[in-house]
CSV table of N, CA and C in Angstrom, one decimal:
chain,number,residue,atom,x,y,z
A,1,UNK,N,-20.6,-59.6,11.0
A,1,UNK,CA,-20.8,-58.9,9.8
A,1,UNK,C,-21.8,-57.7,9.9
A,2,UNK,N,-22.9,-58.0,10.6
A,2,UNK,CA,-23.9,-56.9,10.7
A,2,UNK,C,-23.3,-55.7,11.4
A,3,UNK,N,-22.4,-55.9,12.4
A,3,UNK,CA,-21.8,-54.8,13.1
A,3,UNK,C,-20.9,-54.0,12.2
A,4,UNK,N,-20.2,-54.6,11.3
A,4,UNK,CA,-19.3,-53.9,10.3
A,4,UNK,C,-20.2,-53.1,9.3
A,5,UNK,N,-21.3,-53.6,8.9
A,5,UNK,CA,-22.2,-52.9,8.0
A,5,UNK,C,-22.7,-51.6,8.7
A,6,UNK,N,-23.1,-51.8,9.9
A,6,UNK,CA,-23.7,-50.7,10.7
A,6,UNK,C,-22.6,-49.6,10.9
A,7,UNK,N,-21.4,-50.0,11.2
A,7,UNK,CA,-20.3,-49.0,11.3
A,7,UNK,C,-20.0,-48.3,10.0
A,8,UNK,N,-20.0,-49.1,8.9
A,8,UNK,CA,-19.8,-48.5,7.6
A,8,UNK,C,-20.8,-47.4,7.3
A,9,UNK,N,-22.1,-47.8,7.6
A,9,UNK,CA,-23.2,-46.8,7.4
A,9,UNK,C,-23.0,-45.6,8.2
A,10,UNK,N,-22.6,-45.8,9.5
A,10,UNK,CA,-22.4,-44.6,10.4
A,10,UNK,C,-21.3,-43.7,9.8
A,11,UNK,N,-20.2,-44.3,9.4
A,11,UNK,CA,-19.1,-43.6,8.8
A,11,UNK,C,-19.5,-42.8,7.6
A,12,UNK,N,-20.3,-43.4,6.7
A,12,UNK,CA,-20.9,-42.7,5.6
A,12,UNK,C,-21.7,-41.6,5.9
A,13,UNK,N,-22.6,-41.8,7.0
A,13,UNK,CA,-23.5,-40.7,7.4
A,13,UNK,C,-22.6,-39.5,8.0
A,14,UNK,N,-21.6,-39.8,8.8
A,14,UNK,CA,-20.8,-38.8,9.3
A,14,UNK,C,-20.0,-38.0,8.2
A,15,UNK,N,-19.5,-38.8,7.3
A,15,UNK,CA,-18.8,-38.1,6.1
A,15,UNK,C,-19.8,-37.2,5.4
A,16,UNK,N,-21.0,-37.6,5.2
A,16,UNK,CA,-22.0,-36.8,4.5
A,16,UNK,C,-22.3,-35.6,5.3
A,17,UNK,N,-22.4,-35.7,6.6
A,17,UNK,CA,-22.7,-34.5,7.4
A,17,UNK,C,-21.5,-33.5,7.4
A,18,UNK,N,-20.3,-34.1,7.4
A,18,UNK,CA,-19.1,-33.2,7.3
A,18,UNK,C,-19.1,-32.4,6.0
A,19,UNK,N,-19.3,-33.1,4.9
A,19,UNK,CA,-19.4,-32.5,3.6
A,19,UNK,C,-20.5,-31.4,3.6
A,20,UNK,N,-21.6,-31.8,4.1
A,20,UNK,CA,-22.7,-30.8,4.1
A,20,UNK,C,-22.4,-29.6,4.8
A,21,UNK,N,-21.7,-29.8,6.0
A,21,UNK,CA,-21.3,-28.6,6.8
A,21,UNK,C,-20.3,-27.8,6.1
A,22,UNK,N,-19.3,-28.4,5.5
A,22,UNK,CA,-18.2,-27.7,4.8
A,22,UNK,C,-18.8,-26.9,3.7
A,23,UNK,N,-19.7,-27.5,2.9
A,23,UNK,CA,-20.4,-26.8,1.8
A,23,UNK,C,-21.2,-25.6,2.3
A,24,UNK,N,-21.9,-25.8,3.4
A,24,UNK,CA,-22.7,-24.7,4.0
A,24,UNK,C,-21.8,-23.5,4.4
A,25,UNK,N,-20.7,-23.8,5.1
A,25,UNK,CA,-19.7,-22.8,5.5
A,25,UNK,C,-19.2,-22.0,4.3
A,26,UNK,N,-18.8,-22.8,3.2
A,26,UNK,CA,-18.2,-22.1,2.0
A,26,UNK,C,-19.3,-21.2,1.4
A,27,UNK,N,-20.5,-21.7,1.3
A,27,UNK,CA,-21.6,-20.9,0.8
A,27,UNK,C,-21.8,-19.6,1.6
A,28,UNK,N,-21.8,-19.8,2.9
A,28,UNK,CA,-22.0,-18.6,3.7
A,28,UNK,C,-20.9,-17.6,3.6
A,29,UNK,N,-19.7,-18.1,3.5
A,29,UNK,CA,-18.5,-17.3,3.4
A,29,UNK,C,-18.6,-16.5,2.1
A,30,UNK,N,-18.9,-17.1,1.0
A,30,UNK,CA,-19.0,-16.5,-0.2
A,30,UNK,C,-20.0,-15.3,-0.2
A,31,UNK,N,-21.1,-15.6,0.5
A,31,UNK,CA,-22.2,-14.6,0.5
A,31,UNK,C,-21.9,-13.4,1.4
A,32,UNK,N,-21.2,-13.7,2.5
A,32,UNK,CA,-21.0,-12.6,3.5
A,32,UNK,C,-19.7,-11.8,3.4
A,33,UNK,N,-18.6,-12.5,3.1
A,33,UNK,CA,-17.3,-11.9,3.1
A,33,UNK,C,-17.1,-11.0,1.9
A,34,UNK,N,-17.5,-11.5,0.7
A,34,UNK,CA,-17.2,-10.8,-0.5
A,34,UNK,C,-18.4,-10.0,-1.1
A,35,UNK,N,-19.1,-9.3,-0.2
A,35,UNK,CA,-20.2,-8.5,-0.7
A,35,UNK,C,-19.6,-7.2,-1.3
A,36,UNK,N,-20.4,-6.5,-2.1
A,36,UNK,CA,-19.9,-5.3,-2.8
A,36,UNK,C,-19.5,-4.3,-1.7
A,37,UNK,N,-20.3,-4.2,-0.7
A,37,UNK,CA,-20.0,-3.2,0.4
A,37,UNK,C,-18.7,-3.5,1.1
A,38,UNK,N,-18.5,-4.8,1.4
A,38,UNK,CA,-17.2,-5.2,2.1
A,38,UNK,C,-16.0,-5.0,1.2
A,39,UNK,N,-16.2,-5.2,-0.1
A,39,UNK,CA,-15.1,-5.0,-1.1
A,39,UNK,C,-14.7,-3.5,-1.1
A,40,UNK,N,-15.7,-2.6,-1.1
A,40,UNK,CA,-15.4,-1.2,-1.1
A,40,UNK,C,-14.8,-0.7,0.2
A,41,UNK,N,-15.3,-1.3,1.3
A,41,UNK,CA,-14.8,-0.9,2.6
A,41,UNK,C,-13.3,-1.3,2.8
A,42,UNK,N,-13.0,-2.6,2.4
A,42,UNK,CA,-11.7,-3.0,2.6
A,42,UNK,C,-10.7,-2.4,1.6
A,43,UNK,N,-11.2,-2.0,0.5
A,43,UNK,CA,-10.3,-1.2,-0.5
A,43,UNK,C,-10.0,0.1,0.1
A,44,UNK,N,-11.0,0.8,0.8
A,44,UNK,CA,-10.8,2.0,1.4
A,44,UNK,C,-9.8,1.9,2.6
A,45,UNK,N,-10.0,0.9,3.4
A,45,UNK,CA,-9.1,0.7,4.5
A,45,UNK,C,-7.6,0.4,4.0
A,46,UNK,N,-7.5,-0.3,3.0
A,46,UNK,CA,-6.2,-0.6,2.4
A,46,UNK,C,-5.5,0.7,1.9
A,47,UNK,N,-6.3,1.5,1.2
A,47,UNK,CA,-5.8,2.7,0.6
A,47,UNK,C,-5.4,3.7,1.8
A,48,UNK,N,-6.2,3.7,2.8
A,48,UNK,CA,-5.9,4.6,4.0
A,48,UNK,C,-4.6,4.1,4.7
A,49,UNK,N,-4.5,2.7,4.8
A,49,UNK,CA,-3.3,2.2,5.4
A,49,UNK,C,-2.0,2.6,4.7
A,50,UNK,N,-2.1,2.5,3.3
A,50,UNK,CA,-0.9,2.9,2.5
A,50,UNK,C,-0.7,4.4,2.6
A,51,UNK,N,-1.8,5.1,2.5
A,51,UNK,CA,-1.7,6.6,2.6
A,51,UNK,C,-1.0,7.0,3.9
A,52,UNK,N,-1.3,6.3,5.0
A,52,UNK,CA,-0.7,6.6,6.3
A,52,UNK,C,0.7,6.1,6.4
A,53,UNK,N,1.2,5.3,5.4
A,53,UNK,CA,2.6,4.8,5.4
A,53,UNK,C,2.8,3.5,6.2
A,54,UNK,N,1.7,2.8,6.5
A,54,UNK,CA,1.8,1.6,7.2
A,54,UNK,C,1.9,0.4,6.3
A,55,UNK,N,2.7,-0.6,6.7
A,55,UNK,CA,2.7,-1.9,6.1
A,55,UNK,C,1.6,-2.7,6.9
A,56,UNK,N,1.3,-3.9,6.4
A,56,UNK,CA,0.4,-4.7,7.2
A,56,UNK,C,1.0,-5.0,8.5
A,57,UNK,N,2.3,-5.3,8.6
A,57,UNK,CA,2.9,-5.6,9.9
A,57,UNK,C,2.9,-4.4,10.8
A,58,UNK,N,3.2,-3.2,10.3
A,58,UNK,CA,3.2,-2.1,11.2
A,58,UNK,C,1.8,-1.7,11.8
A,59,UNK,N,0.8,-1.9,10.9
A,59,UNK,CA,-0.6,-1.6,11.4
A,59,UNK,C,-1.0,-2.7,12.4
A,60,UNK,N,-0.6,-3.9,12.1
A,60,UNK,CA,-0.9,-5.0,13.1
A,60,UNK,C,-0.3,-4.8,14.4
A,61,UNK,N,0.9,-4.2,14.4
A,61,UNK,CA,1.6,-3.9,15.7
A,61,UNK,C,0.8,-2.8,16.5
A,62,UNK,N,0.3,-1.8,15.8
A,62,UNK,CA,-0.4,-0.7,16.4
A,62,UNK,C,-1.7,-1.3,17.0
A,63,UNK,N,-2.4,-2.1,16.2
A,63,UNK,CA,-3.7,-2.7,16.7
A,63,UNK,C,-3.5,-3.8,17.7
A,64,UNK,N,-2.3,-4.4,17.7
A,64,UNK,CA,-2.0,-5.5,18.6
A,64,UNK,C,-2.5,-6.9,18.1
A,65,UNK,N,-2.5,-7.1,16.8
A,65,UNK,CA,-2.9,-8.4,16.3
A,65,UNK,C,-1.8,-8.9,15.4
A,66,UNK,N,-1.9,-10.2,15.0
A,66,UNK,CA,-0.9,-10.7,14.0
A,66,UNK,C,-1.1,-10.0,12.7
A,67,UNK,N,0.0,-9.9,11.9
A,67,UNK,CA,-0.2,-9.3,10.6
A,67,UNK,C,-1.1,-10.1,9.7
A,68,UNK,N,-1.3,-11.3,9.9
A,68,UNK,CA,-2.2,-12.1,9.1
A,68,UNK,C,-3.6,-11.6,9.2
A,69,UNK,N,-3.9,-11.0,10.4
A,69,UNK,CA,-5.3,-10.4,10.6
A,69,UNK,C,-5.5,-9.4,9.5
A,70,UNK,N,-4.5,-8.5,9.3
A,70,UNK,CA,-4.7,-7.4,8.3
A,70,UNK,C,-4.8,-8.0,6.9
A,71,UNK,N,-4.0,-9.0,6.6
A,71,UNK,CA,-4.0,-9.6,5.3
A,71,UNK,C,-5.3,-10.3,5.0
A,72,UNK,N,-5.9,-11.0,6.0
A,72,UNK,CA,-7.2,-11.6,5.8
A,72,UNK,C,-8.3,-10.6,5.6
A,73,UNK,N,-8.2,-9.5,6.2
A,73,UNK,CA,-9.2,-8.4,6.0
A,73,UNK,C,-9.1,-7.9,4.6
A,74,UNK,N,-7.9,-7.5,4.2
A,74,UNK,CA,-7.6,-6.9,2.9
A,74,UNK,C,-7.8,-7.9,1.7
A,75,UNK,N,-7.7,-9.2,2.0
A,75,UNK,CA,-7.9,-10.2,0.9
A,75,UNK,C,-9.3,-10.8,0.9
A,76,UNK,N,-10.2,-10.2,1.7
A,76,UNK,CA,-11.6,-10.7,1.7
A,76,UNK,C,-11.8,-12.1,2.3
A,77,UNK,N,-10.9,-12.5,3.2
A,77,UNK,CA,-11.0,-13.8,3.8
A,77,UNK,C,-11.7,-13.7,5.2
A,78,UNK,N,-11.8,-12.5,5.7
A,78,UNK,CA,-12.4,-12.2,7.0
A,78,UNK,C,-13.0,-10.9,7.0
A,79,UNK,N,-14.1,-10.8,7.8
A,79,UNK,CA,-14.8,-9.5,8.0
A,79,UNK,C,-14.4,-8.9,9.3
A,80,UNK,N,-14.5,-7.6,9.4
A,80,UNK,CA,-14.4,-6.9,10.7
A,80,UNK,C,-15.7,-6.8,11.4
A,81,UNK,N,-15.8,-7.0,12.7
A,81,UNK,CA,-17.0,-6.7,13.4
A,81,UNK,C,-16.9,-5.2,13.7
A,82,UNK,N,-18.0,-4.6,14.2
A,82,UNK,CA,-18.0,-3.1,14.4
A,82,UNK,C,-16.9,-2.7,15.4
A,83,UNK,N,-16.7,-3.4,16.5
A,83,UNK,CA,-15.6,-2.9,17.4
A,83,UNK,C,-14.3,-3.0,16.7
A,84,UNK,N,-14.0,-4.1,16.0
A,84,UNK,CA,-12.7,-4.2,15.3
A,84,UNK,C,-12.5,-3.1,14.3
A,85,UNK,N,-13.6,-2.8,13.6
A,85,UNK,CA,-13.6,-1.7,12.6
A,85,UNK,C,-13.2,-0.4,13.2
A,86,UNK,N,-13.8,-0.1,14.3
A,86,UNK,CA,-13.5,1.2,15.0
A,86,UNK,C,-12.0,1.2,15.5
A,87,UNK,N,-11.6,0.1,16.0
A,87,UNK,CA,-10.2,0.0,16.4
A,87,UNK,C,-9.2,0.1,15.3
A,88,UNK,N,-9.6,-0.5,14.1
A,88,UNK,CA,-8.8,-0.4,12.9
A,88,UNK,C,-8.7,1.0,12.5
A,89,UNK,N,-9.8,1.7,12.4
A,89,UNK,CA,-9.8,3.1,12.0
A,89,UNK,C,-9.0,4.0,13.0
A,90,UNK,N,-9.2,3.7,14.3
A,90,UNK,CA,-8.5,4.5,15.3
A,90,UNK,C,-7.0,4.3,15.2
A,91,UNK,N,-6.5,3.1,14.9
A,91,UNK,CA,-5.1,2.8,14.7
A,91,UNK,C,-4.6,3.6,13.4
A,92,UNK,N,-5.4,3.8,12.4
A,92,UNK,CA,-5.1,4.5,11.2
A,92,UNK,C,-5.3,6.0,11.4
A,93,UNK,N,-5.9,6.4,12.5
A,93,UNK,CA,-6.2,7.8,12.7
A,93,UNK,C,-7.2,8.4,11.6
A,94,UNK,N,-8.2,7.6,11.3
A,94,UNK,CA,-9.2,8.0,10.4
A,94,UNK,C,-10.6,7.9,11.0
A,95,UNK,N,-11.5,8.6,10.4
A,95,UNK,CA,-12.9,8.6,11.0
A,95,UNK,C,-13.7,7.4,10.5
A,96,UNK,N,-14.1,6.5,11.3
A,96,UNK,CA,-14.9,5.4,10.9
A,96,UNK,C,-16.2,5.8,10.1
A,97,UNK,N,-16.7,7.0,10.4
A,97,UNK,CA,-17.9,7.4,9.7
A,97,UNK,C,-17.7,7.5,8.2
A,98,UNK,N,-16.5,7.9,7.9
A,98,UNK,CA,-16.2,8.0,6.4
A,98,UNK,C,-16.3,6.6,5.8
A,99,UNK,N,-15.8,5.6,6.4
A,99,UNK,CA,-16.0,4.3,5.9
A,99,UNK,C,-17.5,3.8,5.8
A,100,UNK,N,-18.2,4.2,6.9
A,100,UNK,CA,-19.6,3.8,6.9
A,100,UNK,C,-20.4,4.6,5.8
A,101,UNK,N,-20.0,5.8,5.5
A,101,UNK,CA,-20.6,6.5,4.4
A,101,UNK,C,-20.4,5.9,3.1
A,102,UNK,N,-19.2,5.3,2.9
A,102,UNK,CA,-18.9,4.5,1.7
A,102,UNK,C,-19.9,3.4,1.5
A,103,UNK,N,-20.2,2.6,2.6
A,103,UNK,CA,-21.1,1.5,2.6
A,103,UNK,C,-22.5,2.0,2.3
A,104,UNK,N,-22.9,3.1,3.0
A,104,UNK,CA,-24.3,3.5,2.9
A,104,UNK,C,-24.6,4.1,1.5
A,105,UNK,N,-23.6,4.6,0.8
A,105,UNK,CA,-23.8,5.2,-0.5
A,105,UNK,C,-23.8,4.2,-1.6
A,106,UNK,N,-23.6,2.9,-1.2
A,106,UNK,CA,-23.5,1.9,-2.2
A,106,UNK,C,-24.9,1.5,-2.8
């Protein structure tokens, strides 16, 4: 019986840790992905994509990523790192500095 109680306590502790971790990730995501600057930047990238006549799929082909990558960026589910941002801009034939200026003027 003691062994069962110890196992139950361990399972409860593990579940609590998992929940804590998930809540921490959700909190971090909310704070980092949907910032005002990122919203402005992704809106600019989406407008430029459409202006250049690209669909999410066609842009993804140029960049060499799955189209879901573009969707996640445009829907605030994922951020671009600096290298990805430059590649994204290069694929759209736009100046990354223009996008950085949008962020800096916020």
